[in-house]
mmCIF file with all atom_site columns, C-alpha atoms in Angstrom:
data_model
loop_
_atom_site.group_PDB
_atom_site.id
_atom_site.type_symbol
_atom_site.label_atom_id
_atom_site.label_alt_id
_atom_site.label_comp_id
_atom_site.label_asym_id
_atom_site.label_entity_id
_atom_site.label_seq_id
_atom_site.pdbx_PDB_ins_code
_atom_site.Cartn_x
_atom_site.Cartn_y
_atom_site.Cartn_z
_atom_site.occupancy
_atom_site.B_iso_or_equiv
_atom_site.pdbx_formal_charge
_atom_site.auth_seq_id
_atom_site.auth_comp_id
_atom_site.auth_asym_id
_atom_site.auth_atom_id
_atom_site.pdbx_PDB_model_num
ATOM 1   C CA . MET W 1 1   ? 21.410  -12.325 -2.648  1.00 51.00 ? 223 MET W CA 1
ATOM 2   C CA . LYS W 1 2   ? 18.779  -9.704  -2.559  1.00 53.00 ? 224 LYS W CA 1
ATOM 3   C CA . LEU W 1 3   ? 19.560  -6.266  -1.066  1.00 60.00 ? 225 LEU W CA 1
ATOM 4   C CA . LYS W 1 4   ? 16.914  -4.495  1.113   1.00 65.00 ? 226 LYS W CA 1
ATOM 5   C CA . MET W 1 5   ? 16.862  -0.859  2.379   1.00 65.00 ? 227 MET W CA 1
ATOM 6   C CA . ALA W 1 6   ? 16.582  -0.396  5.866   1.00 68.00 ? 228 ALA W CA 1
ATOM 7   C CA . PRO W 1 7   ? 12.945  0.593   6.516   1.00 68.00 ? 229 PRO W CA 1
ATOM 8   C CA . ASN W 1 8   ? 13.993  3.764   8.821   1.00 73.00 ? 230 ASN W CA 1
ATOM 9   C CA . SER W 1 9   ? 17.248  4.598   6.766   1.00 79.00 ? 231 SER W CA 1
ATOM 10  C CA . LEU W 1 10  ? 17.078  8.435   5.295   1.00 79.00 ? 232 LEU W CA 1
ATOM 11  C CA . PHE W 1 11  ? 16.454  7.373   1.726   1.00 76.00 ? 233 PHE W CA 1
ATOM 12  C CA . ALA W 1 12  ? 13.557  4.842   2.697   1.00 78.00 ? 234 ALA W CA 1
ATOM 13  C CA . ILE W 1 13  ? 11.891  7.667   4.638   1.00 81.00 ? 235 ILE W CA 1
ATOM 14  C CA . LEU W 1 14  ? 12.329  9.859   1.741   1.00 82.00 ? 236 LEU W CA 1
ATOM 15  C CA . LEU W 1 15  ? 10.834  7.476   -0.636  1.00 77.00 ? 237 LEU W CA 1
ATOM 16  C CA . ARG W 1 16  ? 7.701   7.573   1.688   1.00 76.00 ? 238 ARG W CA 1
ATOM 17  C CA . SER W 1 17  ? 7.777   11.353  1.978   1.00 81.00 ? 239 SER W CA 1
ATOM 18  C CA . PRO W 1 18  ? 6.459   13.793  -0.650  1.00 84.00 ? 240 PRO W CA 1
ATOM 19  C CA . TRP W 1 19  ? 8.666   13.538  -3.724  1.00 82.00 ? 241 TRP W CA 1
ATOM 20  C CA . TRP W 1 20  ? 9.529   17.551  -3.709  1.00 85.00 ? 242 TRP W CA 1
ATOM 21  C CA . ILE W 1 21  ? 11.275  17.130  -0.016  1.00 89.00 ? 243 ILE W CA 1
ATOM 22  C CA . SER W 1 22  ? 14.126  15.261  -1.590  1.00 88.00 ? 244 SER W CA 1
ATOM 23  C CA . VAL W 1 23  ? 14.198  17.512  -4.581  1.00 89.00 ? 245 VAL W CA 1
ATOM 24  C CA . VAL W 1 24  ? 14.609  20.534  -2.099  1.00 91.00 ? 246 VAL W CA 1
ATOM 25  C CA . ILE W 1 25  ? 17.210  18.577  -0.373  1.00 90.00 ? 247 ILE W CA 1
ATOM 26  C CA . ALA W 1 26  ? 19.070  18.136  -3.476  1.00 89.00 ? 248 ALA W CA 1
ATOM 27  C CA . VAL W 1 27  ? 18.793  21.401  -4.571  1.00 91.00 ? 249 VAL W CA 1
ATOM 28  C CA . VAL W 1 28  ? 20.171  23.136  -1.173  1.00 91.00 ? 250 VAL W CA 1
ATOM 29  C CA . MET W 1 29  ? 22.943  20.554  -1.076  1.00 89.00 ? 251 MET W CA 1
ATOM 30  C CA . GLY W 1 30  ? 24.063  21.205  -4.380  1.00 88.00 ? 252 GLY W CA 1
ATOM 31  C CA . LEU W 1 31  ? 24.154  24.963  -3.863  1.00 89.00 ? 253 LEU W CA 1
ATOM 32  C CA . MET W 1 32  ? 25.614  24.660  -0.725  1.00 89.00 ? 254 MET W CA 1
ATOM 33  C CA . GLY W 1 33  ? 28.451  22.366  -2.152  1.00 85.00 ? 255 GLY W CA 1
ATOM 34  C CA . ALA W 1 34  ? 29.011  24.760  -5.224  1.00 84.00 ? 256 ALA W CA 1
ATOM 35  C CA . ALA W 1 35  ? 29.176  27.754  -2.860  1.00 86.00 ? 257 ALA W CA 1
ATOM 36  C CA . LEU W 1 36  ? 31.476  26.441  -0.242  1.00 85.00 ? 258 LEU W CA 1
ATOM 37  C CA . LEU W 1 37  ? 33.834  24.216  -1.931  1.00 85.00 ? 259 LEU W CA 1
ATOM 38  C CA . PRO W 1 38  ? 36.866  25.689  -3.390  1.00 87.00 ? 260 PRO W CA 1
ATOM 39  C CA . GLU W 1 39  ? 36.771  26.671  -7.266  1.00 86.00 ? 261 GLU W CA 1
ATOM 40  C CA . ARG W 1 40  ? 38.231  23.491  -8.525  1.00 87.00 ? 262 ARG W CA 1
ATOM 41  C CA . PHE W 1 41  ? 35.698  21.363  -6.627  1.00 86.00 ? 263 PHE W CA 1
ATOM 42  C CA . ARG W 1 42  ? 32.672  23.348  -7.106  1.00 84.00 ? 264 ARG W CA 1
ATOM 43  C CA . VAL W 1 43  ? 31.215  21.015  -9.811  1.00 86.00 ? 265 VAL W CA 1
ATOM 44  C CA . ILE W 1 44  ? 31.733  17.881  -7.585  1.00 86.00 ? 266 ILE W CA 1
ATOM 45  C CA . GLY W 1 45  ? 30.002  19.912  -4.756  1.00 83.00 ? 267 GLY W CA 1
ATOM 46  C CA . ALA W 1 46  ? 27.186  20.796  -6.904  1.00 82.00 ? 268 ALA W CA 1
ATOM 47  C CA . LEU W 1 47  ? 26.748  16.977  -7.435  1.00 87.00 ? 269 LEU W CA 1
ATOM 48  C CA . LEU W 1 48  ? 26.312  16.378  -3.871  1.00 86.00 ? 270 LEU W CA 1
ATOM 49  C CA . GLY W 1 49  ? 22.532  16.503  -4.041  1.00 88.00 ? 271 GLY W CA 1
ATOM 50  C CA . LEU W 1 50  ? 22.185  13.752  -6.777  1.00 89.00 ? 272 LEU W CA 1
ATOM 51  C CA . PRO W 1 51  ? 21.420  11.050  -4.689  1.00 89.00 ? 273 PRO W CA 1
ATOM 52  C CA . PHE W 1 52  ? 18.702  13.116  -3.174  1.00 89.00 ? 274 PHE W CA 1
ATOM 53  C CA . GLY W 1 53  ? 17.392  14.064  -6.873  1.00 88.00 ? 275 GLY W CA 1
ATOM 54  C CA . VAL W 1 54  ? 17.313  10.430  -7.695  1.00 89.00 ? 276 VAL W CA 1
ATOM 55  C CA . ILE W 1 55  ? 15.314  9.422   -4.565  1.00 87.00 ? 277 ILE W CA 1
ATOM 56  C CA . GLY W 1 56  ? 12.805  12.295  -5.554  1.00 86.00 ? 278 GLY W CA 1
ATOM 57  C CA . ALA W 1 57  ? 12.488  11.410  -9.090  1.00 86.00 ? 279 ALA W CA 1
ATOM 58  C CA . LEU W 1 58  ? 11.775  7.758   -7.699  1.00 84.00 ? 280 LEU W CA 1
ATOM 59  C CA . ALA W 1 59  ? 9.350   8.879   -5.047  1.00 82.00 ? 281 ALA W CA 1
ATOM 60  C CA . ALA W 1 60  ? 7.441   11.240  -7.974  1.00 81.00 ? 282 ALA W CA 1
ATOM 61  C CA . ARG W 1 61  ? 7.187   8.123   -10.081 1.00 80.00 ? 283 ARG W CA 1
ATOM 62  C CA . ARG W 1 62  ? 5.710   5.969   -7.199  1.00 77.00 ? 284 ARG W CA 1
ATOM 63  C CA . GLN W 1 63  ? 3.245   8.791   -6.004  1.00 71.00 ? 285 GLN W CA 1
ATOM 64  C CA . TRP W 1 64  ? 2.207   9.952   -9.462  1.00 74.00 ? 286 TRP W CA 1
ATOM 65  C CA . ALA W 1 65  ? -0.547  7.319   -9.890  1.00 69.00 ? 287 ALA W CA 1
ATOM 66  C CA . LEU W 1 66  ? -1.693  7.459   -6.145  1.00 72.00 ? 288 LEU W CA 1
ATOM 67  C CA . PRO W 1 67  ? -5.106  8.638   -5.199  1.00 76.00 ? 289 PRO W CA 1
ATOM 68  C CA . SER W 1 68  ? -5.474  12.103  -4.081  1.00 78.00 ? 290 SER W CA 1
ATOM 69  C CA . ALA W 1 69  ? -6.865  12.728  -0.354  1.00 82.00 ? 291 ALA W CA 1
ATOM 70  C CA . ALA W 1 70  ? -10.026 13.786  -1.738  1.00 84.00 ? 292 ALA W CA 1
ATOM 71  C CA . ARG W 1 71  ? -10.515 10.564  -3.874  1.00 84.00 ? 293 ARG W CA 1
ATOM 72  C CA . VAL W 1 72  ? -9.693  8.532   -0.578  1.00 85.00 ? 294 VAL W CA 1
ATOM 73  C CA . ALA W 1 73  ? -11.978 10.401  1.678   1.00 88.00 ? 295 ALA W CA 1
ATOM 74  C CA . GLU W 1 74  ? -14.881 9.654   -1.013  1.00 89.00 ? 296 GLU W CA 1
ATOM 75  C CA . THR W 1 75  ? -13.970 6.119   -1.681  1.00 88.00 ? 297 THR W CA 1
ATOM 76  C CA . GLN W 1 76  ? -14.083 5.635   2.386   1.00 89.00 ? 298 GLN W CA 1
ATOM 77  C CA . ARG W 1 77  ? -17.619 7.464   2.388   1.00 91.00 ? 299 ARG W CA 1
ATOM 78  C CA . ALA W 1 78  ? -18.751 5.267   -0.397  1.00 91.00 ? 300 ALA W CA 1
ATOM 79  C CA . LEU W 1 79  ? -17.693 2.031   0.706   1.00 91.00 ? 301 LEU W CA 1
ATOM 80  C CA . ALA W 1 80  ? -18.815 2.686   4.267   1.00 90.00 ? 302 ALA W CA 1
ATOM 81  C CA . THR W 1 81  ? -22.344 2.896   3.165   1.00 91.00 ? 303 THR W CA 1
ATOM 82  C CA . MET W 1 82  ? -22.055 -0.561  0.849   1.00 91.00 ? 304 MET W CA 1
ATOM 83  C CA . ALA W 1 83  ? -23.687 -3.870  1.405   1.00 93.00 ? 305 ALA W CA 1
ATOM 84  C CA . TRP W 1 84  ? -21.430 -6.645  1.327   1.00 93.00 ? 306 TRP W CA 1
ATOM 85  C CA . PRO W 1 85  ? -22.524 -8.369  -1.559  1.00 93.00 ? 307 PRO W CA 1
ATOM 86  C CA . ALA W 1 86  ? -21.663 -5.084  -3.684  1.00 92.00 ? 308 ALA W CA 1
ATOM 87  C CA . PHE W 1 87  ? -18.582 -4.496  -2.034  1.00 93.00 ? 309 PHE W CA 1
ATOM 88  C CA . ALA W 1 88  ? -17.626 -8.218  -2.581  1.00 93.00 ? 310 ALA W CA 1
ATOM 89  C CA . ALA W 1 89  ? -18.566 -7.995  -6.381  1.00 93.00 ? 311 ALA W CA 1
ATOM 90  C CA . LEU W 1 90  ? -16.407 -4.699  -6.408  1.00 93.00 ? 312 LEU W CA 1
ATOM 91  C CA . LEU W 1 91  ? -13.480 -6.455  -4.818  1.00 94.00 ? 313 LEU W CA 1
ATOM 92  C CA . GLU W 1 92  ? -13.912 -9.436  -6.880  1.00 94.00 ? 314 GLU W CA 1
ATOM 93  C CA . GLN W 1 93  ? -13.689 -7.161  -10.288 1.00 93.00 ? 315 GLN W CA 1
ATOM 94  C CA . ALA W 1 94  ? -10.796 -5.496  -9.020  1.00 93.00 ? 316 ALA W CA 1
ATOM 95  C CA . PHE W 1 95  ? -8.849  -8.411  -8.398  1.00 95.00 ? 317 PHE W CA 1
ATOM 96  C CA . ARG W 1 96  ? -9.832  -9.976  -11.808 1.00 94.00 ? 318 ARG W CA 1
ATOM 97  C CA . ARG W 1 97  ? -8.680  -7.058  -13.349 1.00 93.00 ? 319 ARG W CA 1
ATOM 98  C CA . ASP W 1 98  ? -5.166  -7.138  -11.846 1.00 91.00 ? 320 ASP W CA 1
ATOM 99  C CA . GLY W 1 99  ? -4.622  -10.682 -13.199 1.00 93.00 ? 321 GLY W CA 1
ATOM 100 C CA . TYR W 1 100 ? -5.793  -12.749 -10.142 1.00 94.00 ? 322 TYR W CA 1
ATOM 101 C CA . THR W 1 101 ? -7.887  -15.852 -10.352 1.00 94.00 ? 323 THR W CA 1
ATOM 102 C CA . VAL W 1 102 ? -10.712 -15.415 -7.789  1.00 94.00 ? 324 VAL W CA 1
ATOM 103 C CA . GLN W 1 103 ? -12.565 -18.046 -5.920  1.00 93.00 ? 325 GLN W CA 1
ATOM 104 C CA . ARG W 1 104 ? -14.906 -17.036 -2.724  1.00 91.00 ? 326 ARG W CA 1
ATOM 105 C CA . GLY W 1 105 ? -13.527 -18.441 0.377   1.00 87.00 ? 327 GLY W CA 1
ATOM 106 C CA . GLN W 1 106 ? -15.071 -21.546 1.902   1.00 85.00 ? 328 GLN W CA 1
ATOM 107 C CA . ILE W 1 107 ? -14.408 -20.744 5.628   1.00 86.00 ? 329 ILE W CA 1
ATOM 108 C CA . ALA W 1 108 ? -15.440 -17.781 7.693   1.00 84.00 ? 330 ALA W CA 1
ATOM 109 C CA . ALA W 1 109 ? -11.906 -16.221 8.100   1.00 89.00 ? 331 ALA W CA 1
ATOM 110 C CA . VAL W 1 110 ? -11.326 -15.891 4.066   1.00 93.00 ? 332 VAL W CA 1
ATOM 111 C CA . ASP W 1 111 ? -13.541 -14.251 1.837   1.00 94.00 ? 333 ASP W CA 1
ATOM 112 C CA . PHE W 1 112 ? -11.553 -14.694 -1.327  1.00 95.00 ? 334 PHE W CA 1
ATOM 113 C CA . GLU W 1 113 ? -8.777  -17.096 -2.320  1.00 95.00 ? 335 GLU W CA 1
ATOM 114 C CA . LEU W 1 114 ? -6.650  -15.306 -5.119  1.00 94.00 ? 336 LEU W CA 1
ATOM 115 C CA . VAL W 1 115 ? -3.949  -17.013 -7.437  1.00 94.00 ? 337 VAL W CA 1
ATOM 116 C CA . ARG W 1 116 ? -1.618  -15.012 -9.669  1.00 93.00 ? 338 ARG W CA 1
ATOM 117 C CA . GLN W 1 117 ? 1.416   -16.549 -11.196 1.00 92.00 ? 339 GLN W CA 1
ATOM 118 C CA . GLY W 1 118 ? 1.217   -19.469 -8.911  1.00 91.00 ? 340 GLY W CA 1
ATOM 119 C CA . ARG W 1 119 ? 0.923   -17.657 -5.561  1.00 92.00 ? 341 ARG W CA 1
ATOM 120 C CA . ARG W 1 120 ? -1.908  -18.063 -3.515  1.00 93.00 ? 342 ARG W CA 1
ATOM 121 C CA . MET W 1 121 ? -3.366  -15.302 -1.115  1.00 95.00 ? 343 MET W CA 1
ATOM 122 C CA . MET W 1 122 ? -6.092  -15.354 1.372   1.00 95.00 ? 344 MET W CA 1
ATOM 123 C CA . VAL W 1 123 ? -8.200  -12.297 1.628   1.00 96.00 ? 345 VAL W CA 1
ATOM 124 C CA . SER W 1 124 ? -10.403 -11.367 4.378   1.00 95.00 ? 346 SER W CA 1
ATOM 125 C CA . ALA W 1 125 ? -12.676 -8.467  3.780   1.00 93.00 ? 347 ALA W CA 1
ATOM 126 C CA . ARG W 1 126 ? -16.042 -9.018  5.245   1.00 91.00 ? 348 ARG W CA 1
ATOM 127 C CA . ARG W 1 127 ? -15.511 -6.738  8.374   1.00 90.00 ? 349 ARG W CA 1
ATOM 128 C CA . TRP W 1 128 ? -14.322 -3.761  6.072   1.00 90.00 ? 350 TRP W CA 1
ATOM 129 C CA . LYS W 1 129 ? -16.788 -1.730  7.950   1.00 90.00 ? 351 LYS W CA 1
ATOM 130 C CA . SER W 1 130 ? -15.293 -2.114  11.503  1.00 89.00 ? 352 SER W CA 1
ATOM 131 C CA . ALA W 1 131 ? -14.376 0.779   13.223  1.00 87.00 ? 353 ALA W CA 1
ATOM 132 C CA . ARG W 1 132 ? -11.264 -0.787  14.750  1.00 90.00 ? 354 ARG W CA 1
ATOM 133 C CA . THR W 1 133 ? -9.760  -4.454  14.225  1.00 90.00 ? 355 THR W CA 1
ATOM 134 C CA . GLY W 1 134 ? -8.407  -6.671  16.820  1.00 90.00 ? 356 GLY W CA 1
ATOM 135 C CA . GLN W 1 135 ? -5.868  -9.260  16.555  1.00 91.00 ? 357 GLN W CA 1
ATOM 136 C CA . GLU W 1 136 ? -8.549  -12.166 16.460  1.00 92.00 ? 358 GLU W CA 1
ATOM 137 C CA . ALA W 1 137 ? -9.740  -11.242 13.071  1.00 92.00 ? 359 ALA W CA 1
ATOM 138 C CA . LEU W 1 138 ? -5.832  -11.493 11.996  1.00 94.00 ? 360 LEU W CA 1
ATOM 139 C CA . ARG W 1 139 ? -5.292  -14.753 13.974  1.00 94.00 ? 361 ARG W CA 1
ATOM 140 C CA . ALA W 1 140 ? -8.281  -16.271 12.309  1.00 94.00 ? 362 ALA W CA 1
ATOM 141 C CA . LEU W 1 141 ? -6.824  -15.257 9.005   1.00 94.00 ? 363 LEU W CA 1
ATOM 142 C CA . GLN W 1 142 ? -3.241  -16.305 9.750   1.00 94.00 ? 364 GLN W CA 1
ATOM 143 C CA . ALA W 1 143 ? -4.604  -19.657 10.787  1.00 94.00 ? 365 ALA W CA 1
ATOM 144 C CA . ALA W 1 144 ? -6.407  -20.079 7.539   1.00 93.00 ? 366 ALA W CA 1
ATOM 145 C CA . ARG W 1 145 ? -3.373  -19.078 5.787   1.00 94.00 ? 367 ARG W CA 1
ATOM 146 C CA . ASP W 1 146 ? -1.181  -21.867 7.533   1.00 93.00 ? 368 ASP W CA 1
ATOM 147 C CA . ALA W 1 147 ? -3.899  -24.285 6.847   1.00 92.00 ? 369 ALA W CA 1
ATOM 148 C CA . ALA W 1 148 ? -4.135  -23.856 3.200   1.00 91.00 ? 370 ALA W CA 1
ATOM 149 C CA . ASP W 1 149 ? -0.141  -23.233 2.994   1.00 92.00 ? 371 ASP W CA 1
ATOM 150 C CA . ALA W 1 150 ? -0.791  -20.069 1.108   1.00 92.00 ? 372 ALA W CA 1
ATOM 151 C CA . PRO W 1 151 ? 2.449   -17.685 0.988   1.00 93.00 ? 373 PRO W CA 1
ATOM 152 C CA . ASP W 1 152 ? 0.251   -14.407 1.259   1.00 95.00 ? 374 ASP W CA 1
ATOM 153 C CA . ALA W 1 153 ? -2.436  -12.960 3.163   1.00 95.00 ? 375 ALA W CA 1
ATOM 154 C CA . LEU W 1 154 ? -4.341  -9.496  2.914   1.00 95.00 ? 376 LEU W CA 1
ATOM 155 C CA . TYR W 1 155 ? -7.011  -8.062  5.354   1.00 96.00 ? 377 TYR W CA 1
ATOM 156 C CA . ILE W 1 156 ? -9.090  -5.173  4.105   1.00 94.00 ? 378 ILE W CA 1
ATOM 157 C CA . GLY W 1 157 ? -10.680 -2.955  6.455   1.00 92.00 ? 379 GLY W CA 1
ATOM 158 C CA . LEU W 1 158 ? -11.621 1.098   6.562   1.00 91.00 ? 380 LEU W CA 1
ATOM 159 C CA . GLY W 1 159 ? -10.984 1.089   10.487  1.00 90.00 ? 381 GLY W CA 1
ATOM 160 C CA . GLU W 1 160 ? -7.676  1.249   12.269  1.00 91.00 ? 382 GLU W CA 1
ATOM 161 C CA . LEU W 1 161 ? -5.892  -1.887  13.557  1.00 91.00 ? 383 LEU W CA 1
ATOM 162 C CA . SER W 1 162 ? -5.458  -2.091  17.379  1.00 92.00 ? 384 SER W CA 1
ATOM 163 C CA . ASP W 1 163 ? -2.220  -1.742  19.176  1.00 92.00 ? 385 ASP W CA 1
ATOM 164 C CA . THR W 1 164 ? -1.971  -5.723  19.318  1.00 93.00 ? 386 THR W CA 1
ATOM 165 C CA . ALA W 1 165 ? -3.306  -6.378  15.608  1.00 93.00 ? 387 ALA W CA 1
ATOM 166 C CA . ARG W 1 166 ? -0.717  -3.870  13.928  1.00 92.00 ? 388 ARG W CA 1
ATOM 167 C CA . PRO W 1 167 ? 2.459   -5.760  15.556  1.00 94.00 ? 389 PRO W CA 1
ATOM 168 C CA . PHE W 1 168 ? 0.860   -9.233  14.720  1.00 94.00 ? 390 PHE W CA 1
ATOM 169 C CA . ALA W 1 169 ? 0.112   -8.148  11.103  1.00 93.00 ? 391 ALA W CA 1
ATOM 170 C CA . ALA W 1 170 ? 3.725   -7.055  10.632  1.00 92.00 ? 392 ALA W CA 1
ATOM 171 C CA . ARG W 1 171 ? 5.031   -10.277 12.242  1.00 93.00 ? 393 ARG W CA 1
ATOM 172 C CA . HIS W 1 172 ? 3.295   -12.639 10.109  1.00 94.00 ? 394 HIS W CA 1
ATOM 173 C CA . GLY W 1 173 ? 3.465   -10.495 7.001   1.00 93.00 ? 395 GLY W CA 1
ATOM 174 C CA . ILE W 1 174 ? -0.154  -9.752  6.475   1.00 94.00 ? 396 ILE W CA 1
ATOM 175 C CA . ALA W 1 175 ? -0.774  -7.064  4.182   1.00 94.00 ? 397 ALA W CA 1
ATOM 176 C CA . ILE W 1 176 ? -3.261  -4.512  5.240   1.00 94.00 ? 398 ILE W CA 1
ATOM 177 C CA . TRP W 1 177 ? -5.557  -2.358  2.926   1.00 93.00 ? 399 TRP W CA 1
ATOM 178 C CA . HIS W 1 178 ? -7.406  0.622   4.405   1.00 91.00 ? 400 HIS W CA 1
ATOM 179 C CA . ALA W 1 179 ? -8.882  3.437   2.604   1.00 90.00 ? 401 ALA W CA 1
ATOM 180 C CA . PRO W 1 180 ? -5.804  4.703   0.425   1.00 90.00 ? 402 PRO W CA 1
ATOM 181 C CA . GLU W 1 181 ? -5.150  1.206   -0.628  1.00 90.00 ? 403 GLU W CA 1
ATOM 182 C CA . LEU W 1 182 ? -8.801  0.477   -1.589  1.00 91.00 ? 404 LEU W CA 1
ATOM 183 C CA . ALA W 1 183 ? -8.997  3.876   -3.650  1.00 89.00 ? 405 ALA W CA 1
ATOM 184 C CA . GLN W 1 184 ? -5.776  2.598   -5.588  1.00 87.00 ? 406 GLN W CA 1
ATOM 185 C CA . ALA W 1 185 ? -6.987  -0.929  -6.239  1.00 88.00 ? 407 ALA W CA 1
ATOM 186 C CA . LEU W 1 186 ? -10.673 0.181   -6.964  1.00 89.00 ? 408 LEU W CA 1
ATOM 187 C CA . ARG W 1 187 ? -9.415  2.863   -9.627  1.00 84.00 ? 409 ARG W CA 1
ATOM 188 C CA . GLY W 1 188 ? -11.775 3.085   -12.579 1.00 82.00 ? 410 GLY W CA 1
ATOM 189 C CA . LEU W 1 189 ? -14.529 1.073   -11.118 1.00 82.00 ? 411 LEU W CA 1
ATOM 190 C CA . PRO W 1 190 ? -17.973 2.578   -10.263 1.00 81.00 ? 412 PRO W CA 1
ATOM 191 C CA . LEU W 1 191 ? -18.552 3.029   -6.706  1.00 75.00 ? 413 LEU W CA 1
ATOM 192 C CA . GLY W 1 192 ? -22.062 3.487   -6.387  1.00 63.00 ? 414 GLY W CA 1
ATOM 193 C CA . ALA W 1 193 ? -23.277 5.872   -9.276  1.00 44.00 ? 415 ALA W CA 1
ATOM 194 C CA . ILE W 1 194 ? -19.933 7.784   -9.392  1.00 42.00 ? 416 ILE W CA 1
ATOM 195 C CA . PRO W 1 195 ? -17.263 6.004   -11.703 1.00 41.00 ? 417 PRO W CA 1
ATOM 196 C CA . PHE W 1 196 ? -13.500 6.566   -10.146 1.00 42.00 ? 418 PHE W CA 1
ATOM 197 C CA . ARG W 1 197 ? -10.587 7.181   -12.283 1.00 40.00 ? 419 ARG W CA 1
#
């Protein structure tokens, strides 16, 4: 049985928050525990913040390699000006670097078919410049995924998802990449004339 943290639990929220928030909570709880408890329990009280310290360390480890807000903004600007052939070549290069076998899609809803460690993923990226993505694009990707019996699907777009598309993606387990995920995936690859690290 695989244990899974509830997405809206305090620790799950802190894992998604900046790491230093958990560290501050750990220090405050430790100081309060040490100050308010009787003398013989002060050491135990000082350890009250330990779980938050661990969460802070885990969050810091996760966030260490994430792109900065400036890099995300630069990535979004660069990708918004690219033509499809250049963007597709860049994505293909990033997928290959990350260990995927890449094949261009054979139907309109799928731009790439990826395979890594025996798992297939259908990727739709051609509408990456759309300001807003509706449910119809995700529905087409999901239908192609079902037809191919692929366990994973990924939609790539710089714009926001509509109010109906967001729950549809969550319900069907379709991963969504916006500018932050693209900045991370394209790290080290040249976007136009500027190589991103």
